[in-house]
Coordinates of C-alpha atoms in Angstrom, one line a residue:
M14 CA 12.3 82.1 -24.3
K15 CA 13.4 80.2 -21.2
K16 CA 10.4 81.5 -19.3
K17 CA 8.0 80.2 -21.9
L18 CA 9.5 76.8 -21.7
I19 CA 9.0 76.7 -17.9
I20 CA 5.4 77.7 -18.2
G21 CA 4.8 75.1 -20.9
A22 CA 6.3 72.4 -18.7
A23 CA 4.2 73.4 -15.8
L24 CA 1.1 73.2 -17.9
L25 CA 1.9 69.7 -19.1
V26 CA 2.5 68.5 -15.5
T27 CA -0.9 70.0 -14.5
L28 CA -2.6 68.3 -17.4
G29 CA -0.9 65.0 -16.5
V30 CA -2.0 65.1 -12.9
A31 CA -5.5 65.9 -14.0
G32 CA -5.5 63.0 -16.5
L33 CA -4.1 60.6 -13.9
A34 CA -6.8 61.7 -11.5
L35 CA -9.4 61.1 -14.2
N36 CA -8.0 57.6 -14.9
N37 CA -8.0 56.7 -11.2
K38 CA -11.6 58.0 -11.0
S39 CA -12.6 55.9 -14.0
E40 CA -10.9 52.7 -12.6
E41 CA -12.9 53.0 -9.3
K42 CA -15.5 50.3 -9.1
K43 CA -18.9 50.8 -7.5
V44 CA -19.7 48.4 -4.7
R45 CA -22.6 47.7 -2.4
L46 CA -21.6 47.5 1.3
E47 CA -23.1 46.0 4.4
K48 CA -21.9 46.2 7.9
I49 CA -21.4 43.2 10.2
V50 CA -24.1 43.6 12.8
K51 CA -25.3 41.6 15.7
G52 CA -28.7 39.9 15.6
D53 CA -30.7 36.9 16.4
M54 CA -30.9 33.9 14.1
E55 CA -32.7 30.7 13.9
E56 CA -29.8 28.3 13.9
S57 CA -29.8 26.5 10.6
L58 CA -26.6 24.8 9.3
V59 CA -26.3 24.5 5.5
F60 CA -24.1 21.9 3.9
E61 CA -23.6 20.2 0.6
G62 CA -24.7 16.6 0.5
I63 CA -24.3 13.8 -2.0
V64 CA -27.0 11.2 -2.7
E65 CA -25.8 7.7 -2.1
P66 CA -27.8 4.4 -2.5
K67 CA -29.0 3.0 0.8
E68 CA -28.3 -0.5 -0.4
T69 CA -26.2 -1.8 -3.3
L70 CA -26.0 -5.3 -4.8
P71 CA -22.6 -6.3 -6.2
L72 CA -22.4 -8.7 -9.1
Y73 CA -19.6 -11.2 -9.5
V74 CA -18.4 -13.5 -12.3
G75 CA -18.1 -17.1 -11.3
V76 CA -15.7 -18.2 -14.0
P77 CA -12.8 -16.7 -16.0
A78 CA -14.4 -14.7 -18.8
V79 CA -14.1 -11.8 -21.3
V80 CA -16.7 -9.1 -21.6
D81 CA -17.7 -8.8 -25.2
K82 CA -20.1 -5.9 -24.9
F83 CA -21.8 -3.7 -22.3
L84 CA -25.5 -3.2 -22.6
V85 CA -25.7 -0.5 -19.9
N86 CA -23.6 2.4 -18.6
E87 CA -23.0 3.8 -15.1
G88 CA -26.2 5.6 -14.1
S89 CA -28.5 3.4 -16.3
E90 CA -31.8 2.5 -14.8
V91 CA -32.5 -1.3 -15.1
S92 CA -35.3 -3.6 -14.3
A93 CA -35.0 -7.2 -13.0
G94 CA -34.2 -9.4 -16.0
D95 CA -32.7 -6.7 -18.1
G96 CA -29.4 -7.6 -19.9
L97 CA -26.3 -5.9 -18.5
L98 CA -23.5 -7.3 -20.5
E99 CA -22.5 -10.1 -22.9
F100 CA -19.6 -12.5 -22.7
S101 CA -17.3 -13.5 -25.6
A102 CA -17.6 -16.8 -27.3
G103 CA -14.1 -17.6 -25.9
S104 CA -15.5 -17.6 -22.4
K105 CA -18.0 -20.3 -23.4
M106 CA -15.3 -22.5 -25.0
E107 CA -13.1 -22.2 -21.9
L108 CA -16.0 -23.4 -19.7
E109 CA -16.7 -26.3 -22.1
R110 CA -13.0 -27.4 -21.8
E111 CA -13.2 -27.2 -18.0
L112 CA -16.3 -29.3 -18.1
Q113 CA -14.6 -32.0 -20.3
M114 CA -11.6 -32.1 -17.9
L115 CA -14.0 -32.4 -15.0
D116 CA -15.7 -35.4 -16.6
L117 CA -12.4 -37.2 -16.9
D118 CA -11.6 -36.6 -13.3
M119 CA -15.0 -38.0 -12.3
K120 CA -14.4 -41.2 -14.4
S121 CA -11.0 -41.6 -12.6
V122 CA -12.6 -41.3 -9.2
E123 CA -15.4 -43.8 -10.2
M124 CA -12.7 -46.3 -11.1
Q125 CA -11.0 -45.8 -7.7
I126 CA -14.4 -46.7 -6.1
Q127 CA -14.6 -49.9 -8.2
D128 CA -11.1 -50.8 -7.2
L129 CA -12.0 -50.4 -3.5
N130 CA -14.9 -52.9 -4.0
S131 CA -12.8 -55.5 -5.7
G132 CA -9.1 -54.6 -5.2
S133 CA -6.2 -56.0 -3.1
M134 CA -7.3 -54.2 0.1
K135 CA -10.8 -55.7 -0.2
L136 CA -9.3 -59.1 -0.9
E137 CA -7.1 -58.8 2.2
L138 CA -10.1 -57.8 4.3
D139 CA -12.1 -60.8 3.1
N140 CA -9.1 -63.2 3.9
K141 CA -8.9 -61.7 7.4
Q142 CA -12.6 -62.3 7.8
L143 CA -12.2 -65.9 6.8
E144 CA -9.3 -66.3 9.2
L145 CA -11.3 -64.8 12.1
T146 CA -14.2 -67.2 11.3
R147 CA -11.7 -70.2 11.4
L148 CA -10.2 -69.0 14.7
E149 CA -13.6 -68.6 16.2
E150 CA -14.5 -72.2 15.4
E151 CA -11.1 -73.4 16.6
I152 CA -11.5 -71.7 19.9
K153 CA -15.0 -73.1 20.3
G154 CA -13.6 -76.6 19.6
M155 CA -10.8 -76.2 22.2
N156 CA -13.3 -74.9 24.8
R157 CA -15.3 -78.1 24.3
K158 CA -12.2 -80.3 24.5
L159 CA -11.0 -78.4 27.5
K160 CA -14.1 -79.4 29.4
V161 CA -13.6 -83.1 28.5
V162 CA -9.8 -83.1 29.3
S163 CA -10.5 -81.2 32.5
F164 CA -13.0 -83.9 33.6
E165 CA -10.6 -86.7 32.6
A166 CA -7.7 -85.1 34.5
Q167 CA -9.8 -84.7 37.6
T168 CA -11.0 -88.4 37.3
F169 CA -7.5 -89.8 36.7
R170 CA -6.2 -87.9 39.7
Q171 CA -9.0 -89.3 41.9
Q172 CA -8.2 -92.8 40.7
A173 CA -4.5 -92.3 41.3
D174 CA -5.2 -91.1 44.8
V175 CA -7.3 -94.1 45.6
K176 CA -4.7 -96.6 44.3
M177 CA -2.0 -94.9 46.3
D178 CA -4.0 -95.3 49.4
L179 CA -4.6 -99.0 48.5
L180 CA -0.9 -99.4 47.9
K181 CA -0.3 -98.3 51.5
Q182 CA -2.7 -100.9 52.6
Q183 CA -1.1 -103.4 50.2
G184 CA -4.4 -103.6 48.3
V185 CA -2.8 -103.1 44.9
S186 CA 0.7 -103.6 43.5
S187 CA 3.1 -100.7 43.2
V188 CA 3.1 -101.2 39.4
E189 CA -0.6 -100.6 39.2
A190 CA -0.5 -97.7 41.6
N191 CA 2.4 -96.0 39.7
A192 CA 0.7 -96.6 36.3
S193 CA -2.5 -94.8 37.6
L194 CA -0.3 -92.0 39.0
S195 CA 1.4 -91.6 35.6
D196 CA -1.9 -91.5 33.7
A197 CA -3.2 -88.7 36.1
N198 CA 0.0 -86.7 35.6
R199 CA -0.1 -87.1 31.8
K200 CA -3.7 -86.0 31.6
E201 CA -3.0 -82.9 33.8
M202 CA -0.1 -82.0 31.5
E203 CA -2.4 -82.4 28.5
L204 CA -4.9 -80.1 30.2
E205 CA -2.2 -77.4 30.8
D206 CA -1.0 -77.7 27.2
L207 CA -4.6 -77.3 26.0
K208 CA -5.1 -74.2 28.2
T209 CA -1.9 -72.6 26.8
T210 CA -2.9 -73.4 23.2
L211 CA -6.4 -71.9 23.9
D212 CA -4.9 -68.8 25.4
L213 CA -2.6 -68.3 22.4
S214 CA -5.5 -68.8 20.0
R215 CA -7.5 -66.2 21.9
Q216 CA -4.6 -63.7 21.7
K217 CA -4.2 -64.4 18.0
Y218 CA -7.9 -63.9 17.5
E219 CA -7.8 -60.5 19.3
L220 CA -4.9 -59.3 17.3
M221 CA -6.6 -60.5 14.1
V222 CA -9.8 -58.5 15.2
L223 CA -7.7 -55.4 15.7
S224 CA -6.0 -55.9 12.3
Y225 CA -9.3 -56.5 10.6
E226 CA -10.9 -53.4 12.2
R227 CA -7.9 -51.3 11.3
L228 CA -8.0 -52.4 7.7
K229 CA -11.8 -52.0 7.6
R230 CA -11.5 -48.4 8.9
E231 CA -8.8 -47.6 6.4
L232 CA -10.9 -49.1 3.6
N233 CA -14.0 -47.1 4.8
L234 CA -12.0 -43.9 5.1
Q235 CA -10.6 -44.3 1.6
A236 CA -14.1 -45.0 0.4
S237 CA -15.5 -42.0 2.2
N238 CA -12.7 -39.7 0.9
I239 CA -13.2 -40.9 -2.7
K240 CA -16.9 -40.6 -2.5
G241 CA -16.6 -37.1 -1.0
T242 CA -14.3 -36.2 -3.9
L243 CA -16.8 -37.6 -6.4
K244 CA -19.6 -35.6 -4.7
K245 CA -17.5 -32.4 -4.9
L246 CA -16.7 -33.0 -8.5
S247 CA -20.4 -33.6 -9.2
L248 CA -21.4 -30.4 -7.5
T249 CA -18.7 -28.5 -9.3
R250 CA -19.9 -30.0 -12.6
E251 CA -23.4 -28.9 -11.9
D252 CA -22.2 -25.4 -11.1
L253 CA -20.1 -25.3 -14.2
A254 CA -23.0 -26.5 -16.3
E255 CA -25.2 -23.8 -14.9
K256 CA -22.5 -21.1 -15.5
L257 CA -22.0 -22.4 -19.1
S258 CA -25.7 -21.9 -19.7
K259 CA -25.5 -18.4 -18.4
V260 CA -22.3 -17.4 -20.2
G261 CA -24.0 -18.3 -23.4
E262 CA -26.5 -15.5 -22.8
S263 CA -26.3 -11.9 -21.4
L264 CA -25.8 -11.3 -17.7
K265 CA -29.2 -10.3 -16.3
S266 CA -30.0 -7.8 -13.6
P267 CA -31.5 -9.5 -10.5
I268 CA -33.3 -6.4 -9.3
D269 CA -34.8 -3.1 -10.3
G270 CA -32.2 -0.4 -9.7
I271 CA -29.5 1.9 -11.0
V272 CA -26.1 0.9 -12.2
T273 CA -23.7 2.7 -9.8
G274 CA -20.4 1.0 -10.8
I275 CA -18.8 -0.9 -13.6
Y276 CA -15.4 -2.4 -12.5
V277 CA -14.2 -4.3 -15.7
E278 CA -13.3 -3.2 -19.2
Q279 CA -14.6 -4.5 -22.5
G280 CA -12.3 -7.0 -24.0
T281 CA -10.2 -7.5 -20.9
P282 CA -10.0 -11.0 -19.3
I283 CA -11.5 -11.2 -15.8
S284 CA -10.8 -13.9 -13.3
A285 CA -13.3 -16.0 -11.4
G286 CA -14.8 -14.2 -8.5
A287 CA -14.1 -10.7 -9.9
R288 CA -16.5 -8.0 -9.0
I289 CA -17.9 -6.7 -12.3
M290 CA -20.8 -4.4 -11.5
E291 CA -22.8 -2.8 -8.8
I292 CA -26.5 -2.0 -8.8
A293 CA -28.3 0.3 -6.3
V294 CA -31.7 -0.7 -5.1
M295 CA -34.2 1.6 -6.8
G296 CA -35.7 4.4 -4.8
E297 CA -33.8 3.7 -1.6
N298 CA -31.2 6.5 -1.0
K299 CA -29.5 8.4 1.8
I300 CA -27.5 11.6 2.0
K301 CA -23.8 11.7 2.9
M302 CA -22.1 14.9 4.1
E303 CA -18.7 16.0 5.1
I304 CA -18.8 18.9 7.5
P305 CA -16.0 20.9 9.2
V306 CA -14.9 19.8 12.6
Y307 CA -15.8 23.1 14.2
Q308 CA -19.4 22.8 13.1
A309 CA -19.8 19.1 14.2
K310 CA -20.8 20.1 17.7
W311 CA -24.0 21.5 16.4
V312 CA -25.1 18.4 14.5
V313 CA -26.5 15.5 16.4
P314 CA -28.5 12.3 15.5
G315 CA -32.2 12.9 15.5
Q316 CA -32.1 16.5 14.1
K317 CA -34.5 17.3 11.3
A318 CA -33.0 18.1 7.9
S319 CA -34.4 19.6 4.7
I320 CA -32.8 18.4 1.5
T321 CA -33.0 20.3 -1.7
M322 CA -32.0 19.1 -5.1
R323 CA -32.0 21.3 -8.1
D324 CA -32.7 19.7 -11.5
S325 CA -32.3 22.3 -14.2
A326 CA -34.5 25.3 -13.0
E327 CA -36.6 23.3 -10.7
A328 CA -35.9 22.5 -7.0
T329 CA -37.4 19.6 -5.1
T330 CA -37.3 19.4 -1.3
Y331 CA -37.2 16.2 0.8
E332 CA -37.5 15.7 4.5
G333 CA -35.0 13.8 6.4
T334 CA -33.3 13.1 9.8
V335 CA -29.7 13.1 10.9
K336 CA -29.0 9.3 11.4
S337 CA -25.4 9.3 12.4
V338 CA -22.4 11.6 13.1
S339 CA -18.9 10.1 13.0
K340 CA -17.0 10.1 16.2
A341 CA -13.6 10.5 14.4
A342 CA -12.4 13.2 12.1
K343 CA -10.9 12.6 8.7
V344 CA -8.2 14.7 7.0
V345 CA -9.0 16.0 3.5
K346 CA -6.4 17.7 1.4
T347 CA -7.1 20.1 -1.5
G348 CA -3.9 21.3 -3.1
N349 CA -1.7 22.7 -0.3
Y350 CA -4.8 23.2 2.0
E351 CA -5.6 20.6 4.6
D352 CA -8.9 20.4 6.6
R353 CA -10.5 18.0 9.0
I354 CA -14.0 16.9 8.5
I355 CA -16.7 14.8 10.1
E356 CA -18.9 12.4 8.1
V357 CA -22.6 12.7 8.6
E358 CA -25.4 10.5 7.3
V359 CA -29.0 11.7 6.8
S360 CA -31.9 9.3 6.3
L361 CA -34.8 10.2 4.1
E362 CA -38.5 9.7 4.7
N363 CA -39.1 9.4 0.9
S364 CA -36.2 9.4 -1.6
S365 CA -38.2 8.9 -4.7
G366 CA -36.8 11.0 -7.5
L367 CA -33.3 11.2 -6.1
K368 CA -30.4 9.7 -8.0
P369 CA -27.1 8.4 -6.7
G370 CA -24.3 10.9 -7.2
Y371 CA -26.4 14.0 -7.3
A372 CA -25.4 17.0 -5.2
T373 CA -28.0 18.4 -2.8
T374 CA -28.3 21.3 -0.3
V375 CA -28.9 20.1 3.3
E376 CA -30.3 22.5 5.9
I377 CA -30.3 21.2 9.4
A378 CA -32.5 23.0 11.9
G379 CA -31.1 23.8 15.3
N380 CA -31.6 26.1 18.3
S381 CA -32.2 29.9 18.2
R382 CA -29.0 31.9 18.6
E383 CA -29.1 35.4 20.1
Q384 CA -27.0 38.4 19.3
V385 CA -24.4 36.8 17.1
K386 CA -22.4 38.7 14.4
L387 CA -24.0 38.2 11.0
V388 CA -23.1 38.8 7.4
D389 CA -25.1 38.3 4.2
S390 CA -24.3 34.9 2.7
I391 CA -23.8 36.3 -0.8
A392 CA -20.8 38.3 0.6
V393 CA -18.9 35.1 1.4
M394 CA -16.6 33.4 -1.2
E395 CA -15.3 29.9 -0.8
E396 CA -11.8 29.0 -2.3
N397 CA -9.9 25.8 -1.6
G398 CA -12.0 25.0 1.4
K399 CA -11.6 28.4 3.0
N400 CA -14.0 31.3 3.2
Y401 CA -13.2 34.9 2.3
V402 CA -14.9 38.3 2.2
Y403 CA -13.8 41.7 0.8
V404 CA -13.4 44.2 3.6
Y405 CA -13.9 47.9 2.7
E406 CA -10.9 49.9 3.9
G407 CA -11.4 53.6 2.9
E408 CA -11.1 53.7 -0.9
K409 CA -9.9 50.1 -1.4
V410 CA -11.1 46.5 -0.7
K411 CA -9.0 43.8 1.0
K412 CA -9.6 40.1 0.5
T413 CA -9.9 38.7 4.1
L414 CA -10.1 35.2 5.5
V415 CA -13.3 34.8 7.5
E416 CA -14.3 32.1 10.0
I417 CA -17.9 31.0 9.7
G418 CA -20.0 29.5 12.4
A419 CA -23.7 28.7 12.0
K420 CA -25.4 29.2 8.7
T421 CA -28.8 29.8 7.2
L422 CA -29.5 30.1 3.5
S423 CA -29.3 33.9 3.8
K424 CA -27.1 34.7 6.8
Y425 CA -23.7 33.4 8.1
E426 CA -22.3 33.8 11.6
V427 CA -18.9 35.6 11.6
L428 CA -16.4 34.5 14.3
N429 CA -13.3 36.5 13.6
L430 CA -14.3 39.9 12.4
D431 CA -15.5 42.9 14.4
E432 CA -19.0 44.2 14.5
G433 CA -19.3 47.2 12.2
T434 CA -16.8 45.9 9.7
E435 CA -18.0 46.9 6.2
I436 CA -18.2 44.0 3.7
V437 CA -18.6 44.1 -0.1
L438 CA -21.8 42.4 -1.2
N439 CA -21.2 42.3 -5.0
T440 CA -18.0 40.3 -4.7
Y441 CA -17.9 39.2 -8.3
Q442 CA -17.2 42.7 -9.5
V443 CA -14.0 43.3 -7.5
K444 CA -10.6 41.8 -6.7
D445 CA -8.1 42.3 -3.9
G446 CA -6.7 45.8 -3.8
D447 CA -9.3 47.4 -6.1
R448 CA -10.2 51.0 -5.6
V449 CA -13.9 51.3 -5.0
V450 CA -16.7 53.7 -4.5
A451 CA -19.5 52.8 -2.1
L452 CA -23.0 53.0 -3.6
K453 CA -25.5 55.0 -1.6
D454 CA -28.8 53.3 -0.6

């Protein structure tokens, strides 16, 4: 009995092993393999590019307002004169109130100008003008009198000198000689007093002129400032009146183009000067790319580029030229992964049909490369900014990081794997660690 049990157990073990072998056999996946081999390639770098407008026109709101309704969306094509959005009635009422306040300010300034023309400062200026006129006439009179008194003083002194000589010769009495001398001295004193008075009057006149000019400048400065204020208020009023007329109707597009950005929300108050929308000039686009730093050395301004955009099942190709390559790298983070990239701009000979935001494939032609290690492009997977392949190792596949150099649409240059390494082509059918069976050609 015991012997029968041992035989039965052995039979079950045999059947189990056979079943496990069958299960393992059934779990094996069939893969197509290709070896990494050396070969020549026409250097052709392939990148993803994004269509960007060559020129955009930002639109701003000149006054505080509230958007009542948008008439377009981002991506909408518009023609010059098309309505873009409508403002609420409250925006118009606010402008009307500001216009009324501005009118009051202008009336106040106009009254200040009237006060300058007839106020106390103007009256003081007129009084000083009259005083200057009086002083001028007074000085003129003293100058005339000075000539007469000067002549009289000179004559009296001559007469006094003659009589003093006659007195020495006893030709006149001492009383007469002394009287003549006193008259000469008195006339000379009168002359000196007149000169002193004239000098004081001239000084007073000069000070009066300075005071008059200062007051005149002050009055003119005030008049200039007030008139300048009135001019500013007038211009502001014209601007407000124009804005009021526009707020009452929809905001119009100034150009033919595509709406590439809307920066305000419906029903939300927006302040004066806020950027509300952006429109790209129709038909004028460029391609922006971000390429890995290690590939940047192969991209230089002036290289020819072929740009392909797929729209549904159709593909359209455009010709372009590398316009600029950034001199500085930029760090880009994707999850825990960090990479350094270089920004590249490609100009287009004709961008008709391209739309901002669309993704394109950009192929940049380069020099011929001889005897580099090559792998089929379909064998390479990209995850989180890194490239991987499945390496065939006996009966299993191993997910392996691969460094890629130059690219064409069909072949990639391999930098870190050995020649002869077998790579899985149908990568979508396997995962890391799968048991596989290589298909025969």
